[in-house]
Amino acid sequence: MFSLTQSIKTDSKSANQSTNRLLSLVEYLSEQPEPMRISDIAQGCGMNVSTVHRFLTALQARGYAVQDPENGRYSLTFKFCRIGNSIRARTDLREISLPYLHAIAQEFGDTVGLAIEYDMAVMYQETFPGPLRSGLSLNAAGGLGPLHATAAGKLFLSCYDARKLEQFLAIKGMPALTPATITSLPQLRKELLKIRVRGYASDHQESVSGAQEVAAPIKDFTNQVVAAITVRGPVSRMTEEYIQKHLPLLLESTAAISSRMGYEPQRESLPAYRR
């Protein structure tokens, strides 16, 4: 006999599948450069036309989608932006990052910082000393650091295009802070390419003699680097072997924070619909 419990489970599974399909449709439409015909939407989403029509009708009724009366094509509305702005207004990157900063400080044993880019410089929003205090701490919250000579700064520079990099060099230059500081453009470009490939950055005594630093990026829903978590310690302890041993926690932490900020790595390279 088909029980009430089985019926509830079946209804729940069906509702979950329907919700997933609706969200897939919304995400798909959000990536398209122009309004689409319902048949093309159905093909792109892998759904039948009747299902897509039902979803679009519901979205229209709530003001989330609109149909062009002349060509019958559908697109999403800016009502989604209102939701996004509301979420962003209540999202505090520092508050989200705090528990991760504590955990990373304990893992590495050294000073950990949350950094953002400000006026072509690194600004530290928060710093925490680790249990193995070395005296090679990062700047206090609100302090600034150079982009070309810090791990976090080079992460931000790795997102610059050629024109913006030229502007940076014209405005800030690359002054030598230590004998190891990168001061030539070819060397900097080589370093930035390496960062793009491996997904994190290092500072080998480039900003402070005797200090080693490693930083990983935090990205948001625009798929852009908006902040970085950086760790600094003495070269005697922060060897390459030591960094590689503890690096997974740093990368997992920044990935988790990025997810909270709306970042989806698989969407960085998704092709847009073309007729």
C-alpha atoms as an extended CHARMM CRD file, in Angstrom:
* protein
*
       275  EXT
         1         1  MET       CA              0.0000000000        0.0000000000        0.0000000000  PROA      1               0.0000000000
         2         2  PHE       CA              1.2370000000        3.4950000000       -0.8690000000  PROA      2               0.0000000000
         3         3  SER       CA              1.5620000000        5.2470000000        2.5030000000  PROA      3               0.0000000000
         4         4  LEU       CA              1.1180000000        8.9100000000        3.3830000000  PROA      4               0.0000000000
         5         5  THR       CA              4.8550000000        9.0640000000        4.2500000000  PROA      5               0.0000000000
         6         6  GLN       CA              5.7800000000        7.7900000000        0.8000000000  PROA      6               0.0000000000
         7         7  SER       CA              3.4570000000       10.3680000000       -0.7400000000  PROA      7               0.0000000000
         8         8  ILE       CA              5.1020000000       13.1930000000        1.2160000000  PROA      8               0.0000000000
         9         9  LYS       CA              8.5790000000       11.9990000000        0.2040000000  PROA      9               0.0000000000
        10        10  THR       CA              7.5390000000       11.8090000000       -3.4530000000  PROA      10              0.0000000000
        11        11  ASP       CA              6.0220000000       15.2990000000       -3.3610000000  PROA      11              0.0000000000
        12        12  SER       CA              9.1350000000       16.6690000000       -1.6370000000  PROA      12              0.0000000000
        13        13  LYS       CA             11.4530000000       15.1320000000       -4.2370000000  PROA      13              0.0000000000
        14        14  SER       CA              9.2970000000       16.5080000000       -7.0580000000  PROA      14              0.0000000000
        15        15  ALA       CA              9.2790000000       19.9780000000       -5.4780000000  PROA      15              0.0000000000
        16        16  ASN       CA             13.0780000000       19.9110000000       -5.0940000000  PROA      16              0.0000000000
        17        17  GLN       CA             13.5300000000       18.9300000000       -8.7360000000  PROA      17              0.0000000000
        18        18  SER       CA             11.1620000000       21.6820000000       -9.8470000000  PROA      18              0.0000000000
        19        19  THR       CA             12.9850000000       24.2620000000       -7.7210000000  PROA      19              0.0000000000
        20        20  ASN       CA             16.3540000000       23.1840000000       -9.1130000000  PROA      20              0.0000000000
        21        21  ARG       CA             15.0760000000       23.4890000000      -12.6770000000  PROA      21              0.0000000000
        22        22  LEU       CA             13.6450000000       26.9440000000      -11.9920000000  PROA      22              0.0000000000
        23        23  LEU       CA             16.9420000000       28.1450000000      -10.5080000000  PROA      23              0.0000000000
        24        24  SER       CA             18.8600000000       26.6560000000      -13.4430000000  PROA      24              0.0000000000
        25        25  LEU       CA             16.6270000000       28.5900000000      -15.8290000000  PROA      25              0.0000000000
        26        26  VAL       CA             17.1870000000       31.8430000000      -13.9240000000  PROA      26              0.0000000000
        27        27  GLU       CA             20.9500000000       31.3310000000      -13.8710000000  PROA      27              0.0000000000
        28        28  TYR       CA             20.9830000000       30.4830000000      -17.5630000000  PROA      28              0.0000000000
        29        29  LEU       CA             18.9950000000       33.5570000000      -18.5610000000  PROA      29              0.0000000000
        30        30  SER       CA             21.1940000000       35.7790000000      -16.3840000000  PROA      30              0.0000000000
        31        31  GLU       CA             24.2280000000       34.7870000000      -18.4770000000  PROA      31              0.0000000000
        32        32  GLN       CA             22.7090000000       35.6140000000      -21.8580000000  PROA      32              0.0000000000
        33        33  PRO       CA             23.5800000000       38.8870000000      -23.6340000000  PROA      33              0.0000000000
        34        34  GLU       CA             20.1200000000       39.4030000000      -25.1310000000  PROA      34              0.0000000000
        35        35  PRO       CA             16.4670000000       38.3150000000      -24.7990000000  PROA      35              0.0000000000
        36        36  MET       CA             15.7200000000       34.7820000000      -25.9930000000  PROA      36              0.0000000000
        37        37  ARG       CA             12.9720000000       32.7870000000      -27.6220000000  PROA      37              0.0000000000
        38        38  ILE       CA             11.2980000000       30.2240000000      -25.4170000000  PROA      38              0.0000000000
        39        39  SER       CA             12.4360000000       27.3670000000      -27.6730000000  PROA      39              0.0000000000
        40        40  ASP       CA             16.0770000000       28.4700000000      -27.3580000000  PROA      40              0.0000000000
        41        41  ILE       CA             15.7400000000       28.7630000000      -23.5870000000  PROA      41              0.0000000000
        42        42  ALA       CA             14.3070000000       25.2570000000      -23.4070000000  PROA      42              0.0000000000
        43        43  GLN       CA             17.1410000000       23.8880000000      -25.5390000000  PROA      43              0.0000000000
        44        44  GLY       CA             19.8120000000       25.7160000000      -23.5520000000  PROA      44              0.0000000000
        45        45  CYS       CA             18.4200000000       24.5360000000      -20.2190000000  PROA      45              0.0000000000
        46        46  GLY       CA             17.6660000000       20.9940000000      -21.3670000000  PROA      46              0.0000000000
        47        47  MET       CA             13.9510000000       21.3030000000      -20.5140000000  PROA      47              0.0000000000
        48        48  ASN       CA             10.7820000000       20.9430000000      -22.5240000000  PROA      48              0.0000000000
        49        49  VAL       CA              9.0170000000       24.0600000000      -23.7490000000  PROA      49              0.0000000000
        50        50  SER       CA              5.9470000000       23.5800000000      -21.5580000000  PROA      50              0.0000000000
        51        51  THR       CA              8.0620000000       23.4730000000      -18.3980000000  PROA      51              0.0000000000
        52        52  VAL       CA              9.9790000000       26.5840000000      -19.4060000000  PROA      52              0.0000000000
        53        53  HSD       CA              6.7400000000       28.3710000000      -20.2380000000  PROA      53              0.0000000000
        54        54  ARG       CA              5.3390000000       27.5290000000      -16.8010000000  PROA      54              0.0000000000
        55        55  PHE       CA              8.4270000000       28.8890000000      -15.0610000000  PROA      55              0.0000000000
        56        56  LEU       CA              8.5270000000       32.0550000000      -17.1800000000  PROA      56              0.0000000000
        57        57  THR       CA              4.8520000000       32.7040000000      -16.5110000000  PROA      57              0.0000000000
        58        58  ALA       CA              5.4960000000       32.4930000000      -12.7650000000  PROA      58              0.0000000000
        59        59  LEU       CA              8.5330000000       34.7910000000      -13.0390000000  PROA      59              0.0000000000
        60        60  GLN       CA              6.5260000000       37.3030000000      -15.0690000000  PROA      60              0.0000000000
        61        61  ALA       CA              3.7210000000       37.2900000000      -12.5220000000  PROA      61              0.0000000000
        62        62  ARG       CA              6.2100000000       38.2290000000       -9.7820000000  PROA      62              0.0000000000
        63        63  GLY       CA              8.0180000000       40.8190000000      -11.9000000000  PROA      63              0.0000000000
        64        64  TYR       CA             11.2550000000       38.8510000000      -12.3270000000  PROA      64              0.0000000000
        65        65  ALA       CA             10.9280000000       38.3120000000      -16.0840000000  PROA      65              0.0000000000
        66        66  VAL       CA              9.4800000000       40.2190000000      -19.0050000000  PROA      66              0.0000000000
        67        67  GLN       CA              8.4250000000       39.2740000000      -22.5390000000  PROA      67              0.0000000000
        68        68  ASP       CA              9.0190000000       41.6370000000      -25.4320000000  PROA      68              0.0000000000
        69        69  PRO       CA              5.5550000000       42.2030000000      -26.9930000000  PROA      69              0.0000000000
        70        70  GLU       CA              7.0490000000       42.6030000000      -30.4840000000  PROA      70              0.0000000000
        71        71  ASN       CA              9.2320000000       39.5310000000      -30.8270000000  PROA      71              0.0000000000
        72        72  GLY       CA              8.0240000000       37.4130000000      -27.9090000000  PROA      72              0.0000000000
        73        73  ARG       CA             11.5080000000       36.9970000000      -26.4210000000  PROA      73              0.0000000000
        74        74  TYR       CA             12.1290000000       36.7520000000      -22.7010000000  PROA      74              0.0000000000
        75        75  SER       CA             14.6390000000       38.3690000000      -20.3630000000  PROA      75              0.0000000000
        76        76  LEU       CA             15.0520000000       38.8650000000      -16.6300000000  PROA      76              0.0000000000
        77        77  THR       CA             14.3310000000       42.1660000000      -14.9080000000  PROA      77              0.0000000000
        78        78  PHE       CA             16.3090000000       44.3040000000      -12.4820000000  PROA      78              0.0000000000
        79        79  LYS       CA             14.1530000000       43.0690000000       -9.6290000000  PROA      79              0.0000000000
        80        80  PHE       CA             16.8900000000       40.5110000000       -9.0500000000  PROA      80              0.0000000000
        81        81  CYS       CA             19.3100000000       43.4060000000       -8.5410000000  PROA      81              0.0000000000
        82        82  ARG       CA             17.1460000000       44.7130000000       -5.7190000000  PROA      82              0.0000000000
        83        83  ILE       CA             17.5260000000       41.3820000000       -3.9430000000  PROA      83              0.0000000000
        84        84  GLY       CA             21.2610000000       41.3990000000       -4.5870000000  PROA      84              0.0000000000
        85        85  ASN       CA             21.6760000000       44.9210000000       -3.2670000000  PROA      85              0.0000000000
        86        86  SER       CA             19.7100000000       44.0260000000       -0.1580000000  PROA      86              0.0000000000
        87        87  ILE       CA             21.9670000000       41.0350000000        0.5010000000  PROA      87              0.0000000000
        88        88  ARG       CA             25.1200000000       43.0290000000       -0.1980000000  PROA      88              0.0000000000
        89        89  ALA       CA             24.0270000000       45.7580000000        2.2230000000  PROA      89              0.0000000000
        90        90  ARG       CA             23.8710000000       43.1720000000        4.9920000000  PROA      90              0.0000000000
        91        91  THR       CA             27.0650000000       41.3500000000        4.0240000000  PROA      91              0.0000000000
        92        92  ASP       CA             30.1490000000       42.2760000000        6.0010000000  PROA      92              0.0000000000
        93        93  LEU       CA             33.2890000000       40.6990000000        4.5400000000  PROA      93              0.0000000000
        94        94  ARG       CA             35.1850000000       41.2640000000        7.7620000000  PROA      94              0.0000000000
        95        95  GLU       CA             32.5550000000       39.4890000000        9.8740000000  PROA      95              0.0000000000
        96        96  ILE       CA             32.4220000000       36.5670000000        7.4500000000  PROA      96              0.0000000000
        97        97  SER       CA             36.2190000000       36.2690000000        7.4690000000  PROA      97              0.0000000000
        98        98  LEU       CA             36.9010000000       36.5030000000       11.2170000000  PROA      98              0.0000000000
        99        99  PRO       CA             36.5150000000       32.8000000000       12.1240000000  PROA      99              0.0000000000
       100       100  TYR       CA             38.6540000000       31.8160000000        9.1310000000  PROA      100             0.0000000000
       101       101  LEU       CA             41.3600000000       34.3090000000       10.0960000000  PROA      101             0.0000000000
       102       102  HSD       CA             41.4990000000       32.8320000000       13.5940000000  PROA      102             0.0000000000
       103       103  ALA       CA             41.7630000000       29.2950000000       12.2300000000  PROA      103             0.0000000000
       104       104  ILE       CA             44.5100000000       30.2230000000        9.7520000000  PROA      104             0.0000000000
       105       105  ALA       CA             46.4890000000       32.0450000000       12.4420000000  PROA      105             0.0000000000
       106       106  GLN       CA             46.3770000000       28.9030000000       14.5810000000  PROA      106             0.0000000000
       107       107  GLU       CA             47.3100000000       26.6860000000       11.6320000000  PROA      107             0.0000000000
       108       108  PHE       CA             50.2940000000       28.7290000000       10.4410000000  PROA      108             0.0000000000
       109       109  GLY       CA             51.2190000000       30.0880000000       13.8650000000  PROA      109             0.0000000000
       110       110  ASP       CA             51.9910000000       33.4750000000       12.3240000000  PROA      110             0.0000000000
       111       111  THR       CA             50.3120000000       36.8160000000       11.6660000000  PROA      111             0.0000000000
       112       112  VAL       CA             47.2510000000       36.6650000000        9.4250000000  PROA      112             0.0000000000
       113       113  GLY       CA             45.5870000000       39.6230000000        7.7250000000  PROA      113             0.0000000000
       114       114  LEU       CA             42.4970000000       40.4430000000        5.6990000000  PROA      114             0.0000000000
       115       115  ALA       CA             43.4880000000       42.8860000000        2.9620000000  PROA      115             0.0000000000
       116       116  ILE       CA             41.6710000000       44.9010000000        0.3070000000  PROA      116             0.0000000000
       117       117  GLU       CA             42.9160000000       47.1710000000       -2.4530000000  PROA      117             0.0000000000
       118       118  TYR       CA             42.6670000000       50.9030000000       -1.8040000000  PROA      118             0.0000000000
       119       119  ASP       CA             44.0500000000       53.6450000000       -4.0470000000  PROA      119             0.0000000000
       120       120  MET       CA             46.5100000000       51.2590000000       -5.7380000000  PROA      120             0.0000000000
       121       121  ALA       CA             47.7870000000       50.0300000000       -2.3890000000  PROA      121             0.0000000000
       122       122  VAL       CA             47.0620000000       47.1950000000        0.0320000000  PROA      122             0.0000000000
       123       123  MET       CA             44.8910000000       48.1840000000        2.9830000000  PROA      123             0.0000000000
       124       124  TYR       CA             44.7080000000       45.7970000000        5.9380000000  PROA      124             0.0000000000
       125       125  GLN       CA             41.1940000000       45.5810000000        7.3510000000  PROA      125             0.0000000000
       126       126  GLU       CA             42.0570000000       43.1460000000       10.1320000000  PROA      126             0.0000000000
       127       127  THR       CA             45.1730000000       41.4160000000       11.4520000000  PROA      127             0.0000000000
       128       128  PHE       CA             45.6520000000       38.6120000000       13.9710000000  PROA      128             0.0000000000
       129       129  PRO       CA             48.9240000000       37.4810000000       15.5390000000  PROA      129             0.0000000000
       130       130  GLY       CA             49.4610000000       33.7390000000       15.6020000000  PROA      130             0.0000000000
       131       131  PRO       CA             50.6240000000       31.7890000000       18.6650000000  PROA      131             0.0000000000
       132       132  LEU       CA             54.2300000000       31.7380000000       17.3790000000  PROA      132             0.0000000000
       133       133  ARG       CA             54.7340000000       35.4940000000       17.5500000000  PROA      133             0.0000000000
       134       134  SER       CA             57.7180000000       36.4780000000       15.4370000000  PROA      134             0.0000000000
       135       135  GLY       CA             57.6630000000       40.2810000000       15.5230000000  PROA      135             0.0000000000
       136       136  LEU       CA             57.2520000000       40.3320000000       11.7300000000  PROA      136             0.0000000000
       137       137  SER       CA             53.6310000000       41.4090000000       11.9270000000  PROA      137             0.0000000000
       138       138  LEU       CA             51.5530000000       42.9070000000        9.1610000000  PROA      138             0.0000000000
       139       139  ASN       CA             50.4650000000       46.5220000000        9.3240000000  PROA      139             0.0000000000
       140       140  ALA       CA             47.6750000000       47.2370000000       11.7880000000  PROA      140             0.0000000000
       141       141  ALA       CA             44.0860000000       47.5590000000       10.5650000000  PROA      141             0.0000000000
       142       142  GLY       CA             43.8840000000       50.6120000000        8.3310000000  PROA      142             0.0000000000
       143       143  GLY       CA             47.5640000000       50.4350000000        7.4640000000  PROA      143             0.0000000000
       144       144  LEU       CA             48.7670000000       50.4340000000        3.8650000000  PROA      144             0.0000000000
       145       145  GLY       CA             51.2840000000       48.3460000000        1.9610000000  PROA      145             0.0000000000
       146       146  PRO       CA             52.7150000000       48.4340000000       -1.5820000000  PROA      146             0.0000000000
       147       147  LEU       CA             51.1010000000       46.3310000000       -4.3000000000  PROA      147             0.0000000000
       148       148  HSD       CA             54.3280000000       45.2910000000       -6.0420000000  PROA      148             0.0000000000
       149       149  ALA       CA             56.1340000000       44.0440000000       -2.9360000000  PROA      149             0.0000000000
       150       150  THR       CA             53.4980000000       42.1760000000       -0.9000000000  PROA      150             0.0000000000
       151       151  ALA       CA             51.7850000000       38.8580000000       -1.5400000000  PROA      151             0.0000000000
       152       152  ALA       CA             48.3070000000       40.3650000000       -1.2390000000  PROA      152             0.0000000000
       153       153  GLY       CA             49.2930000000       43.3080000000       -3.4210000000  PROA      153             0.0000000000
       154       154  LYS       CA             50.5950000000       41.0860000000       -6.2000000000  PROA      154             0.0000000000
       155       155  LEU       CA             47.3040000000       39.1970000000       -6.1310000000  PROA      155             0.0000000000
       156       156  PHE       CA             45.5000000000       42.4610000000       -6.8710000000  PROA      156             0.0000000000
       157       157  LEU       CA             48.0280000000       43.3840000000       -9.5580000000  PROA      157             0.0000000000
       158       158  SER       CA             47.5060000000       40.0100000000      -11.2310000000  PROA      158             0.0000000000
       159       159  CYS       CA             43.9660000000       41.2070000000      -12.1030000000  PROA      159             0.0000000000
       160       160  TYR       CA             45.1950000000       44.3750000000      -13.8210000000  PROA      160             0.0000000000
       161       161  ASP       CA             45.1010000000       44.5890000000      -17.6010000000  PROA      161             0.0000000000
       162       162  ALA       CA             48.0620000000       46.0680000000      -19.4990000000  PROA      162             0.0000000000
       163       163  ARG       CA             46.6780000000       49.6130000000      -19.4810000000  PROA      163             0.0000000000
       164       164  LYS       CA             45.9240000000       49.6550000000      -15.7610000000  PROA      164             0.0000000000
       165       165  LEU       CA             49.3370000000       48.1620000000      -14.9980000000  PROA      165             0.0000000000
       166       166  GLU       CA             50.9520000000       51.0120000000      -16.9230000000  PROA      166             0.0000000000
       167       167  GLN       CA             48.8850000000       53.5170000000      -14.9360000000  PROA      167             0.0000000000
       168       168  PHE       CA             50.0060000000       51.8720000000      -11.7080000000  PROA      168             0.0000000000
       169       169  LEU       CA             53.6630000000       52.0820000000      -12.6890000000  PROA      169             0.0000000000
       170       170  ALA       CA             53.2980000000       55.7300000000      -13.6920000000  PROA      170             0.0000000000
       171       171  ILE       CA             51.6060000000       56.6570000000      -10.4090000000  PROA      171             0.0000000000
       172       172  LYS       CA             53.2600000000       54.3790000000       -7.8460000000  PROA      172             0.0000000000
       173       173  GLY       CA             56.3700000000       52.9810000000       -9.4940000000  PROA      173             0.0000000000
       174       174  MET       CA             58.2070000000       49.9890000000       -8.0270000000  PROA      174             0.0000000000
       175       175  PRO       CA             60.5780000000       51.3180000000       -5.3740000000  PROA      175             0.0000000000
       176       176  ALA       CA             62.9870000000       48.8390000000       -3.7970000000  PROA      176             0.0000000000
       177       177  LEU       CA             62.0760000000       48.1450000000       -0.1790000000  PROA      177             0.0000000000
       178       178  THR       CA             64.6040000000       45.3330000000        0.2590000000  PROA      178             0.0000000000
       179       179  PRO       CA             67.2900000000       43.7770000000       -1.9760000000  PROA      179             0.0000000000
       180       180  ALA       CA             64.6700000000       41.1840000000       -3.0340000000  PROA      180             0.0000000000
       181       181  THR       CA             61.9580000000       43.6500000000       -4.1450000000  PROA      181             0.0000000000
       182       182  ILE       CA             60.8120000000       43.2660000000       -7.7520000000  PROA      182             0.0000000000
       183       183  THR       CA             61.6930000000       46.5210000000       -9.5360000000  PROA      183             0.0000000000
       184       184  SER       CA             61.5230000000       45.6690000000      -13.2500000000  PROA      184             0.0000000000
       185       185  LEU       CA             58.3970000000       45.3340000000      -15.3800000000  PROA      185             0.0000000000
       186       186  PRO       CA             59.4530000000       42.0890000000      -17.1440000000  PROA      186             0.0000000000
       187       187  GLN       CA             60.1330000000       40.4600000000      -13.7840000000  PROA      187             0.0000000000
       188       188  LEU       CA             56.8060000000       41.7000000000      -12.4150000000  PROA      188             0.0000000000
       189       189  ARG       CA             54.8870000000       40.3880000000      -15.4280000000  PROA      189             0.0000000000
       190       190  LYS       CA             56.5210000000       36.9960000000      -15.0230000000  PROA      190             0.0000000000
       191       191  GLU       CA             55.5360000000       36.9450000000      -11.3490000000  PROA      191             0.0000000000
       192       192  LEU       CA             51.9380000000       37.9520000000      -12.0820000000  PROA      192             0.0000000000
       193       193  LEU       CA             51.5910000000       35.2040000000      -14.6920000000  PROA      193             0.0000000000
       194       194  LYS       CA             52.7860000000       32.6550000000      -12.1500000000  PROA      194             0.0000000000
       195       195  ILE       CA             50.1840000000       33.9130000000       -9.6690000000  PROA      195             0.0000000000
       196       196  ARG       CA             47.3700000000       33.6050000000      -12.2200000000  PROA      196             0.0000000000
       197       197  VAL       CA             48.3750000000       30.0190000000      -12.9560000000  PROA      197             0.0000000000
       198       198  ARG       CA             48.7200000000       28.7250000000       -9.4010000000  PROA      198             0.0000000000
       199       199  GLY       CA             46.0070000000       30.8270000000       -7.7550000000  PROA      199             0.0000000000
       200       200  TYR       CA             47.9620000000       32.3290000000       -4.8580000000  PROA      200             0.0000000000
       201       201  ALA       CA             50.8710000000       34.7190000000       -4.3170000000  PROA      201             0.0000000000
       202       202  SER       CA             54.0910000000       34.8140000000       -2.3000000000  PROA      202             0.0000000000
       203       203  ASP       CA             56.3830000000       37.5400000000       -1.0060000000  PROA      203             0.0000000000
       204       204  HSD       CA             59.9800000000       36.3290000000       -0.5440000000  PROA      204             0.0000000000
       205       205  GLN       CA             61.4890000000       39.0470000000        1.6710000000  PROA      205             0.0000000000
       206       206  GLU       CA             60.3210000000       41.6170000000       -0.8780000000  PROA      206             0.0000000000
       207       207  SER       CA             58.6270000000       43.9890000000        1.5460000000  PROA      207             0.0000000000
       208       208  VAL       CA             60.3840000000       43.1540000000        4.8170000000  PROA      208             0.0000000000
       209       209  SER       CA             63.7950000000       41.5280000000        5.1080000000  PROA      209             0.0000000000
       210       210  GLY       CA             63.5920000000       38.2000000000        6.9040000000  PROA      210             0.0000000000
       211       211  ALA       CA             59.8570000000       37.8210000000        6.2770000000  PROA      211             0.0000000000
       212       212  GLN       CA             58.0220000000       35.3910000000        4.0450000000  PROA      212             0.0000000000
       213       213  GLU       CA             54.3990000000       35.9300000000        3.0560000000  PROA      213             0.0000000000
       214       214  VAL       CA             51.7110000000       33.9340000000        1.2300000000  PROA      214             0.0000000000
       215       215  ALA       CA             48.2570000000       35.1960000000        0.2030000000  PROA      215             0.0000000000
       216       216  ALA       CA             45.1290000000       33.7290000000       -1.3960000000  PROA      216             0.0000000000
       217       217  PRO       CA             42.3110000000       35.6390000000       -3.1440000000  PROA      217             0.0000000000
       218       218  ILE       CA             38.7010000000       36.2180000000       -2.1260000000  PROA      218             0.0000000000
       219       219  LYS       CA             36.3380000000       36.6880000000       -5.0840000000  PROA      219             0.0000000000
       220       220  ASP       CA             32.7430000000       37.8680000000       -5.2020000000  PROA      220             0.0000000000
       221       221  PHE       CA             29.7280000000       37.3410000000       -7.4560000000  PROA      221             0.0000000000
       222       222  THR       CA             31.3820000000       39.3830000000      -10.2140000000  PROA      222             0.0000000000
       223       223  ASN       CA             34.2230000000       36.8030000000      -10.3030000000  PROA      223             0.0000000000
       224       224  GLN       CA             36.6900000000       39.5480000000       -9.3580000000  PROA      224             0.0000000000
       225       225  VAL       CA             39.2800000000       39.5190000000       -6.5620000000  PROA      225             0.0000000000
       226       226  VAL       CA             37.8650000000       41.8200000000       -3.8730000000  PROA      226             0.0000000000
       227       227  ALA       CA             40.1330000000       40.9090000000       -0.9620000000  PROA      227             0.0000000000
       228       228  ALA       CA             42.8980000000       38.5820000000        0.1380000000  PROA      228             0.0000000000
       229       229  ILE       CA             43.9280000000       36.6630000000        3.2230000000  PROA      229             0.0000000000
       230       230  THR       CA             47.6560000000       36.8890000000        3.7710000000  PROA      230             0.0000000000
       231       231  VAL       CA             50.0390000000       35.2040000000        6.2230000000  PROA      231             0.0000000000
       232       232  ARG       CA             53.4740000000       36.5310000000        7.1830000000  PROA      232             0.0000000000
       233       233  GLY       CA             56.1930000000       34.8140000000        9.1810000000  PROA      233             0.0000000000
       234       234  PRO       CA             59.9710000000       34.4950000000        9.4290000000  PROA      234             0.0000000000
       235       235  VAL       CA             61.8220000000       32.8280000000        6.5690000000  PROA      235             0.0000000000
       236       236  SER       CA             63.3650000000       30.4470000000        9.0930000000  PROA      236             0.0000000000
       237       237  ARG       CA             59.9330000000       28.9020000000        9.6660000000  PROA      237             0.0000000000
       238       238  MET       CA             57.9500000000       29.8610000000        6.5570000000  PROA      238             0.0000000000
       239       239  THR       CA             59.8650000000       27.6080000000        4.2170000000  PROA      239             0.0000000000
       240       240  GLU       CA             58.3210000000       26.3750000000        0.9740000000  PROA      240             0.0000000000
       241       241  GLU       CA             57.7280000000       22.9980000000        2.6050000000  PROA      241             0.0000000000
       242       242  TYR       CA             56.0040000000       24.6630000000        5.5750000000  PROA      242             0.0000000000
       243       243  ILE       CA             53.8330000000       26.8020000000        3.2900000000  PROA      243             0.0000000000
       244       244  GLN       CA             52.7600000000       23.8440000000        1.1500000000  PROA      244             0.0000000000
       245       245  LYS       CA             51.8730000000       21.8620000000        4.2730000000  PROA      245             0.0000000000
       246       246  HSD       CA             49.5150000000       24.5520000000        5.5960000000  PROA      246             0.0000000000
       247       247  LEU       CA             48.4110000000       26.0970000000        2.2900000000  PROA      247             0.0000000000
       248       248  PRO       CA             45.3040000000       23.8700000000        1.8560000000  PROA      248             0.0000000000
       249       249  LEU       CA             43.5580000000       25.4930000000        4.8290000000  PROA      249             0.0000000000
       250       250  LEU       CA             44.2750000000       28.9720000000        3.4480000000  PROA      250             0.0000000000
       251       251  LEU       CA             42.9080000000       28.0670000000        0.0130000000  PROA      251             0.0000000000
       252       252  GLU       CA             39.8770000000       26.2580000000        1.4520000000  PROA      252             0.0000000000
       253       253  SER       CA             39.1240000000       29.2530000000        3.6600000000  PROA      253             0.0000000000
       254       254  THR       CA             39.2750000000       31.8190000000        0.8650000000  PROA      254             0.0000000000
       255       255  ALA       CA             37.1750000000       29.5140000000       -1.3320000000  PROA      255             0.0000000000
       256       256  ALA       CA             34.5330000000       29.2500000000        1.4180000000  PROA      256             0.0000000000
       257       257  ILE       CA             34.4560000000       33.0240000000        1.9110000000  PROA      257             0.0000000000
       258       258  SER       CA             34.2860000000       33.5540000000       -1.8560000000  PROA      258             0.0000000000
       259       259  SER       CA             31.3020000000       31.2240000000       -1.9970000000  PROA      259             0.0000000000
       260       260  ARG       CA             29.5830000000       33.3130000000        0.6890000000  PROA      260             0.0000000000
       261       261  MET       CA             30.2710000000       36.3610000000       -1.4780000000  PROA      261             0.0000000000
       262       262  GLY       CA             28.4940000000       34.7390000000       -4.4300000000  PROA      262             0.0000000000
       263       263  TYR       CA             31.5210000000       33.5450000000       -6.4040000000  PROA      263             0.0000000000
       264       264  GLU       CA             31.0060000000       30.5030000000       -8.6340000000  PROA      264             0.0000000000
       265       265  PRO       CA             34.2580000000       29.3260000000      -10.2890000000  PROA      265             0.0000000000
       266       266  GLN       CA             32.4920000000       27.2760000000      -12.9560000000  PROA      266             0.0000000000
       267       267  ARG       CA             30.8460000000       30.4360000000      -14.2920000000  PROA      267             0.0000000000
       268       268  GLU       CA             34.1050000000       32.2250000000      -15.1020000000  PROA      268             0.0000000000
       269       269  SER       CA             34.4570000000       30.4160000000      -18.4280000000  PROA      269             0.0000000000
       270       270  LEU       CA             30.8670000000       29.5750000000      -19.3690000000  PROA      270             0.0000000000
       271       271  PRO       CA             30.1110000000       30.5600000000      -22.9720000000  PROA      271             0.0000000000
       272       272  ALA       CA             27.2260000000       32.9300000000      -23.5400000000  PROA      272             0.0000000000
       273       273  TYR       CA             24.3390000000       32.0050000000      -25.8100000000  PROA      273             0.0000000000
       274       274  ARG       CA             24.7540000000       33.0100000000      -29.4370000000  PROA      274             0.0000000000
       275       275  ARG       CA             22.1590000000       32.7930000000      -32.1600000000  PROA      275             0.0000000000
